[in-house]
Amino acid sequence: MADAPSIDPAQKWATLRKIDPECWEQVGTGGQGSPIWELKPDWLRVMFKGAFVNVRAVAPPGLQPLQAVSFAHRDGTYDLRIYSRLRAGKFCDTSWQFGAPPGAELPPHIGHLGRRRLEVPLVGAEGFTAPVNVIWLVDPALPQGVHIRYFCPAIDETIDIDAVTLDLGYVENAMEKSMKVYPWQKYAFWLRELKSIDRHAFSRIPGKIRSWLQSQDGQRFSAQTNEQEIGHLIQQGMLPPWLAWLMPQEVPQVMKSLRDAQNVARRPEVIQQFAMQLQMPGFNPVPKLITAVDANRLDPADLQVFMTIGALREIHGYAEVAQAELIKRRPDLLAARQSPNGNKILAADPDIMAINSDPRVQAEQQEMLAVQFRQQGQFGPTMAEITSAMQIITNIQQQQIAGQLFGAGLWTMMLGMDAPNQYLTAALANGPPWKLYKPYCC
């Protein structure tokens, strides 16, 4: 048998960069949901002249950015490049001969083919970044496998990959685990802060949750918790099933909404006009929490909490989030959505119909109208808000008339002073218990 043609390692990568996405075909999907691609046989022969049995890559459609690449040689050697998830553009290269038995982890032999452990550099355009331990995970109780673990202590990154199939798996590091619980800790923190910032909003928190927030367990939660405890508290109804969605690119938009609302609150003529149109003297449509915070000291988790409790308008509404959560539990809906008649199938599903008919969907539609209203330079209440306020005022007037007939003058006066709180209570009546505010949408 003729020897397989050799190819210069540097030329190998230069050639790979020249190959168009159309030259690849998807052969699978990894555990992280990323497509696995293989270079089509004709292009493999043309581009690499028979030097490799196959070339595979893990990447989104369009083949950018690459997450991993493998070149399979005819002698059973695999050249593997793994790209860092935490440091864009950084990667490490290794070669493995899986036909040979794993060798002892002897420092003089680190880097040799057939060894179980390699120590290689994590590099990028500017050169060396940090050392990486790349380990051939061999389980003596199982047939010899081709599973590789990449671990970079300097950035606390762990990646598992099957060198043959390129099935890729990312392991959460300590920072990522803490960031998953951090927004929930902020949620408990801000609810507890409402006691001093806005006593009316704090009083709208259900009693059992208020008690928990002020208990030792509630205070500890804000400092230390884990995903298991969060799940348990969600099941108990102490926490909402999810926090408002917020993508990194959406943070400036939400921050602008917060600052715009703060600017409106600083204009007494606008606030007074708003209150007069609702016939509620002293009413401020901007949540007190928004006026009390320093926008420069907030982070994305704070904004998530403010949207969750209604102090800011949610970017992703109830219908969108609830349907996404439903699809996680029902994979059949995902398959239906991808079918030619997907929209009709989803529209007829009882669970989807229940979500779409939820009162929160209508409330969010009203919020969108309010945003459009404010974008036109109209800072006063919308017609829906005026109508709701009129119903509250009419109810109070009827109660005042009845009170006067029975000589309850002081009580009737107090009713009038409570109109703003009744207005907010009515606005939140059909919402979940964690919605404590009606946002001033702008």
Tab-separated table of N, CA and C in Angstrom, residues 12 60 86 123-124 146 155 168 194 222 258 270 408 430:
chain	number	residue	atom	x	y	z
A	12	LYS	N	-2.140	23.036	6.260
A	12	LYS	CA	-3.422	22.377	6.560
A	12	LYS	C	-4.470	23.394	7.014
A	60	PRO	N	-21.595	26.604	14.350
A	60	PRO	CA	-22.962	26.934	13.932
A	60	PRO	C	-23.057	26.923	12.411
A	86	LEU	N	-14.327	30.533	26.599
A	86	LEU	CA	-14.247	31.700	27.482
A	86	LEU	C	-13.283	32.766	26.970
A	123	VAL	N	-3.239	29.213	22.788
A	123	VAL	CA	-2.629	30.289	22.008
A	123	VAL	C	-3.694	31.046	21.229
A	124	GLY	N	-3.282	32.194	20.716
A	124	GLY	CA	-4.130	33.014	19.868
A	124	GLY	C	-3.264	33.831	18.949
A	146	VAL	N	-12.282	7.283	23.054
A	146	VAL	CA	-11.546	8.395	22.448
A	146	VAL	C	-12.044	9.715	23.035
A	155	ILE	N	-7.988	29.869	33.387
A	155	ILE	CA	-9.291	30.498	33.138
A	155	ILE	C	-10.448	29.611	33.613
A	168	LEU	N	-19.293	17.480	21.501
A	168	LEU	CA	-18.632	18.438	22.382
A	168	LEU	C	-19.505	18.729	23.597
A	194	LEU	N	-37.360	46.750	49.483
A	194	LEU	CA	-38.608	47.493	49.317
A	194	LEU	C	-39.209	47.919	50.653
A	222	SER	N	-29.609	35.452	50.201
A	222	SER	CA	-29.023	36.542	49.417
A	222	SER	C	-27.505	36.482	49.397
A	258	LEU	N	-35.088	52.756	31.837
A	258	LEU	CA	-35.019	53.139	33.248
A	258	LEU	C	-34.657	54.613	33.387
A	270	VAL	N	-45.123	67.171	34.462
A	270	VAL	CA	-45.606	65.964	33.773
A	270	VAL	C	-46.336	65.059	34.756
A	408	ALA	N	-70.152	57.864	58.148
A	408	ALA	CA	-68.739	57.459	58.253
A	408	ALA	C	-67.874	58.446	57.472
A	430	ASN	N	-54.805	40.662	37.916
A	430	ASN	CA	-54.751	39.458	37.081
A	430	ASN	C	-53.331	38.945	36.867
